[in-house]
Amino acid sequence: GQQLNQSPQSMFIQEGEDVSMNCTSSSIFNTWLWYKQDPGEGPVLLIALYKAGELTSNGRLTAQFGITRKDSFLNISASIPSDVGIYFCAGQLIRGGSEKLVFGKGMKLTVNP
Amino acid sequence: DAGVIQSPRHEVTEMGQEVTLRCKPISGHDYLFWYRQTMMRGLELLIYFNNNVPIDDSGMPEDRFSAKMPNASFSTLKIQPSEPRDSAVYFCASSYPSGGVTDTQYFGPGTRLTVL
C-alpha cells in the first residue's frame, strides 16, 4: 500500500527551541495535512496544504507542500510545553473514484521546560 | 456541539468474542471514517461512508470486520470473532458536507480495544 515516510520518529527539545519534521513519499499527493495527537485523544488538524509549493503558517506553525508533490515539512518555532504530542503528516490519495488519507507513522515530540 | 462521540472508550474482551464499537458523528457531517491505530502500522483507514453509503472498504482487514451506518447519526464497527492482533485504538472521524474527504476531519476520542 501507499506509505508516507515521516522523520524523525521522535525529538527531545528544550522549551524555546525550533523543531522541524518532514514527510516523503514515492507517490504524488494532491493535498498534504498535518495533525497533532495528544495522549488519549484523537488527531486534530493543524494545517492543510492544497497546492504544490504552498507555504502556510498558523501561529508558530509553518508548513510547506513540496514542489514535487511528494513531500511536505512542518516547522514549530519557539516551542512551549503544550507542543508535546505526536505529529502526523497525511496525504490525500485519489484512486478509482475513492479519496482517502494516508498517514505517516508520527513524530513524538517532547519539550523540556 | 459535543464533537464525535465514541463508545465504549475502553473495551477488554477475550479472543473469539464479538466486539461492537459505536460512533456518533457531528451533526450535519455527511462523511464518516473508521481508522485503526497501532504502534506497528500507525493510523490506517478501514472504511468510510458518504451519506450513509460505504464508499471505500479496502482497508478492512478481513471478513471478521464489518461496518454499518444505518442513519446519519450512528455507525458501528463490529469484529466477530475477535483476535489478539485486533488490539488497537479505533477512531471514528467525520467531516463537513461542503468539503471532500480531505477537508477537516474531526476525530473522536477513540476506543482502546484489548483482546486477550
GROMACS .gro file of C-alpha atoms in nm:
model
  229
    1GLY     CA    1   0.000   0.000   0.000
    2GLN     CA    2   0.090   0.367  -0.012
    3GLN     CA    3   0.331   0.478   0.255
    4LEU     CA    4   0.449   0.806   0.391
    5ASN     CA    5   0.795   0.817   0.543
    6GLN     CA    6   0.790   1.055   0.835
    7SER     CA    7   1.106   1.165   1.009
    8PRO     CA    8   1.235   1.191   1.268
    9GLN     CA    9   1.037   0.940   1.472
   10SER     CA   10   1.092   1.134   1.793
   11MET     CA   11   1.257   1.451   1.920
   12PHE     CA   12   1.353   1.584   2.259
   13ILE     CA   13   1.399   1.959   2.269
   14GLN     CA   14   1.423   2.242   2.518
   15GLU     CA   15   1.146   2.493   2.556
   16GLY     CA   16   1.203   2.784   2.319
   17GLU     CA   17   1.378   2.580   2.052
   18ASP     CA   18   1.251   2.536   1.699
   19VAL     CA   19   1.173   2.194   1.557
   20SER     CA   20   1.133   2.062   1.204
   21MET     CA   21   0.982   1.742   1.074
   22ASN     CA   22   0.908   1.613   0.727
   23CYS     CA   23   0.730   1.352   0.525
   24THR     CA   24   0.824   1.199   0.194
   25SER     CA   25   0.661   0.953  -0.039
   26SER     CA   26   0.726   0.784  -0.369
   27SER     CA   27   0.371   0.878  -0.468
   28ILE     CA   28   0.225   1.213  -0.566
   29PHE     CA   29  -0.038   1.354  -0.335
   30ASN     CA   30  -0.298   1.620  -0.409
   31THR     CA   31  -0.316   1.752  -0.057
   32TRP     CA   32  -0.093   1.739   0.249
   33LEU     CA   33  -0.218   1.778   0.603
   34TRP     CA   34  -0.052   1.792   0.941
   35TYR     CA   35  -0.224   1.665   1.255
   36LYS     CA   36  -0.136   1.665   1.623
   37GLN     CA   37  -0.248   1.397   1.868
   38ASP     CA   38  -0.247   1.446   2.243
   39PRO     CA   39  -0.239   1.141   2.473
   40GLY     CA   40  -0.577   0.970   2.494
   41GLU     CA   41  -0.727   1.186   2.223
   42GLY     CA   42  -0.787   1.174   1.851
   43PRO     CA   43  -0.574   1.366   1.599
   44VAL     CA   44  -0.655   1.732   1.545
   45LEU     CA   45  -0.587   1.910   1.215
   46LEU     CA   46  -0.317   2.179   1.236
   47ILE     CA   47  -0.253   2.283   0.878
   48ALA     CA   48  -0.382   2.184   0.533
   49LEU     CA   49  -0.187   2.240   0.209
   50TYR     CA   50  -0.360   2.222  -0.127
   51LYS     CA   51  -0.110   2.341  -0.389
   52ALA     CA   52   0.244   2.238  -0.477
   53GLY     CA   53   0.487   2.493  -0.340
   54GLU     CA   54   0.231   2.636  -0.097
   55LEU     CA   55   0.373   2.773   0.227
   56THR     CA   56   0.121   2.817   0.506
   57SER     CA   57   0.151   2.945   0.861
   58ASN     CA   58  -0.073   2.901   1.161
   59GLY     CA   59   0.070   3.089   1.457
   60ARG     CA   60   0.405   2.932   1.542
   61LEU     CA   61   0.350   2.656   1.286
   62THR     CA   62   0.470   2.674   0.927
   63ALA     CA   63   0.421   2.401   0.669
   64GLN     CA   64   0.508   2.365   0.304
   65PHE     CA   65   0.379   2.145   0.022
   66GLY     CA   66   0.679   2.028  -0.178
   67ILE     CA   67   0.715   2.125  -0.542
   68THR     CA   68   0.730   1.762  -0.649
   69ARG     CA   69   0.408   1.694  -0.451
   70LYS     CA   70   0.589   1.403  -0.288
   71ASP     CA   71   0.692   1.573   0.033
   72SER     CA   72   0.600   1.824   0.299
   73PHE     CA   73   0.757   1.972   0.609
   74LEU     CA   74   0.630   2.125   0.931
   75ASN     CA   75   0.820   2.371   1.148
   76ILE     CA   76   0.732   2.472   1.501
   77SER     CA   77   0.904   2.783   1.626
   78ALA     CA   78   0.973   2.881   1.988
   79SER     CA   79   0.838   2.556   2.129
   80ILE     CA   80   0.636   2.553   2.450
   81PRO     CA   81   0.548   2.262   2.682
   82SER     CA   82   0.198   2.223   2.536
   83ASP     CA   83   0.353   2.139   2.198
   84VAL     CA   84   0.419   1.792   2.340
   85GLY     CA   85   0.239   1.524   2.145
   86ILE     CA   86   0.256   1.314   1.832
   87TYR     CA   87   0.257   1.493   1.497
   88PHE     CA   88   0.129   1.316   1.188
   89CYS     CA   89   0.150   1.404   0.825
   90ALA     CA   90  -0.122   1.283   0.590
   91GLY     CA   91  -0.156   1.286   0.215
   92GLN     CA   92  -0.467   1.269   0.003
   93LEU     CA   93  -0.476   0.982  -0.241
   94ILE     CA   94  -0.733   0.958  -0.518
   95ARG     CA   95  -0.769   0.616  -0.678
   96GLY     CA   96  -1.058   0.472  -0.872
   97GLY     CA   97  -1.304   0.737  -0.766
   98SER     CA   98  -1.221   0.695  -0.400
   99GLU     CA   99  -1.042   0.951  -0.190
  100LYS     CA  100  -0.854   0.858   0.122
  101LEU     CA  101  -0.595   0.994   0.358
  102VAL     CA  102  -0.270   0.807   0.410
  103PHE     CA  103  -0.097   0.886   0.738
  104GLY     CA  104   0.268   0.882   0.836
  105LYS     CA  105   0.377   0.688   1.146
  106GLY     CA  106   0.404   1.005   1.353
  107MET     CA  107   0.676   1.205   1.528
  108LYS     CA  108   0.669   1.210   1.906
  109LEU     CA  109   0.776   1.549   2.040
  110THR     CA  110   0.894   1.603   2.395
  111VAL     CA  111   0.958   1.957   2.518
  112ASN     CA  112   1.162   2.002   2.834
  113PRO     CA  113   1.067   2.313   3.029
  114ASP     CA  114  -2.151   2.070   1.957
  115ALA     CA  115  -2.028   1.768   2.151
  116GLY     CA  116  -1.794   1.655   1.877
  117VAL     CA  117  -1.762   1.299   1.753
  118ILE     CA  118  -1.875   1.059   2.022
  119GLN     CA  119  -1.739   0.708   2.051
  120SER     CA  120  -1.830   0.430   2.287
  121PRO     CA  121  -1.704   0.250   2.473
  122ARG     CA  122  -1.377   0.432   2.547
  123HIS     CA  123  -1.214   0.111   2.660
  124GLU     CA  124  -1.302  -0.248   2.581
  125VAL     CA  125  -1.134  -0.560   2.710
  126THR     CA  126  -1.256  -0.888   2.573
  127GLU     CA  127  -1.146  -1.243   2.522
  128MET     CA  128  -1.043  -1.394   2.195
  129GLY     CA  129  -1.340  -1.522   1.998
  130GLN     CA  130  -1.589  -1.277   2.141
  131GLU     CA  131  -1.785  -1.030   1.931
  132VAL     CA  132  -1.693  -0.665   1.973
  133THR     CA  133  -1.907  -0.370   1.865
  134LEU     CA  134  -1.770  -0.018   1.856
  135ARG     CA  135  -2.006   0.276   1.820
  136CYS     CA  136  -1.977   0.622   1.674
  137LYS     CA  137  -2.197   0.928   1.659
  138PRO     CA  138  -2.065   1.180   1.406
  139ILE     CA  139  -2.102   1.555   1.435
  140SER     CA  140  -2.450   1.659   1.333
  141GLY     CA  141  -2.460   1.773   0.971
  142HIS     CA  142  -2.143   1.592   0.864
  143ASP     CA  143  -2.200   1.353   0.577
  144TYR     CA  144  -1.866   1.173   0.572
  145LEU     CA  145  -1.778   0.920   0.839
  146PHE     CA  146  -1.448   0.736   0.870
  147TRP     CA  147  -1.324   0.443   1.077
  148TYR     CA  148  -0.949   0.425   1.149
  149ARG     CA  149  -0.730   0.183   1.343
  150GLN     CA  150  -0.412   0.295   1.519
  151THR     CA  151  -0.132   0.063   1.629
  152MET     CA  152   0.233   0.120   1.711
  153MET     CA  153   0.345  -0.101   1.426
  154ARG     CA  154   0.120   0.025   1.148
  155GLY     CA  155   0.028   0.373   1.260
  156LEU     CA  156  -0.309   0.518   1.165
  157GLU     CA  157  -0.491   0.321   0.895
  158LEU     CA  158  -0.820   0.397   0.725
  159LEU     CA  159  -1.052   0.098   0.747
  160ILE     CA  160  -1.366   0.223   0.574
  161TYR     CA  161  -1.552   0.542   0.503
  162PHE     CA  162  -1.912   0.636   0.432
  163ASN     CA  163  -2.070   0.922   0.245
  164ASN     CA  164  -2.438   0.987   0.314
  165ASN     CA  165  -2.455   0.655   0.499
  166VAL     CA  166  -2.325   0.460   0.198
  167PRO     CA  167  -1.991   0.277   0.221
  168ILE     CA  168  -1.757   0.426  -0.038
  169ASP     CA  169  -1.427   0.251   0.022
  170ASP     CA  170  -1.382  -0.052   0.245
  171SER     CA  171  -1.050  -0.162   0.101
  172GLY     CA  172  -0.882  -0.103   0.435
  173MET     CA  173  -1.098  -0.352   0.621
  174PRO     CA  174  -0.852  -0.624   0.718
  175GLU     CA  175  -1.071  -0.928   0.666
  176ASP     CA  176  -1.420  -1.069   0.679
  177ARG     CA  177  -1.422  -1.064   1.057
  178PHE     CA  178  -1.462  -0.688   1.034
  179SER     CA  179  -1.787  -0.523   0.928
  180ALA     CA  180  -1.918  -0.167   0.948
  181LYS     CA  181  -2.264  -0.024   0.913
  182MET     CA  182  -2.420   0.319   0.908
  183PRO     CA  183  -2.796   0.276   0.942
  184ASN     CA  184  -2.857   0.650   0.964
  185ALA     CA  185  -2.676   0.983   0.954
  186SER     CA  186  -2.614   0.991   1.327
  187PHE     CA  187  -2.485   0.643   1.403
  188SER     CA  188  -2.229   0.392   1.284
  189THR     CA  189  -2.091   0.066   1.417
  190LEU     CA  190  -1.773  -0.129   1.360
  191LYS     CA  191  -1.805  -0.495   1.450
  192ILE     CA  192  -1.536  -0.757   1.491
  193GLN     CA  193  -1.653  -1.117   1.504
  194PRO     CA  194  -1.472  -1.321   1.620
  195SER     CA  195  -1.209  -1.100   1.778
  196GLU     CA  196  -0.840  -1.197   1.791
  197PRO     CA  197  -0.548  -1.062   1.999
  198ARG     CA  198  -0.400  -0.895   1.689
  199ASP     CA  199  -0.709  -0.676   1.670
  200SER     CA  200  -0.593  -0.494   1.983
  201ALA     CA  201  -0.560  -0.129   1.886
  202VAL     CA  202  -0.719   0.212   1.925
  203TYR     CA  203  -1.010   0.257   1.686
  204PHE     CA  204  -1.103   0.610   1.583
  205CYS     CA  205  -1.413   0.742   1.419
  206ALA     CA  206  -1.400   1.075   1.234
  207SER     CA  207  -1.649   1.287   1.042
  208SER     CA  208  -1.623   1.579   0.804
  209TYR     CA  209  -1.821   1.864   0.652
  210PRO     CA  210  -2.072   1.823   0.373
  211SER     CA  211  -1.928   2.116   0.179
  212GLY     CA  212  -1.587   1.965   0.159
  213GLY     CA  213  -1.438   1.647   0.038
  214VAL     CA  214  -1.257   1.377   0.215
  215THR     CA  215  -0.958   1.598   0.282
  216ASP     CA  216  -1.146   1.877   0.447
  217THR     CA  217  -1.115   1.895   0.820
  218GLN     CA  218  -1.184   1.553   0.966
  219TYR     CA  219  -1.292   1.572   1.328
  220PHE     CA  220  -1.175   1.270   1.522
  221GLY     CA  221  -1.345   1.114   1.820
  222PRO     CA  222  -1.150   1.023   2.134
  223GLY     CA  223  -1.111   0.664   2.020
  224THR     CA  224  -1.190   0.322   2.164
  225ARG     CA  225  -0.897   0.131   2.309
  226LEU     CA  226  -0.961  -0.236   2.237
  227THR     CA  227  -0.769  -0.511   2.412
  228VAL     CA  228  -0.832  -0.870   2.306
  229LEU     CA  229  -0.687  -1.124   2.548
   0.00000   0.00000   0.00000
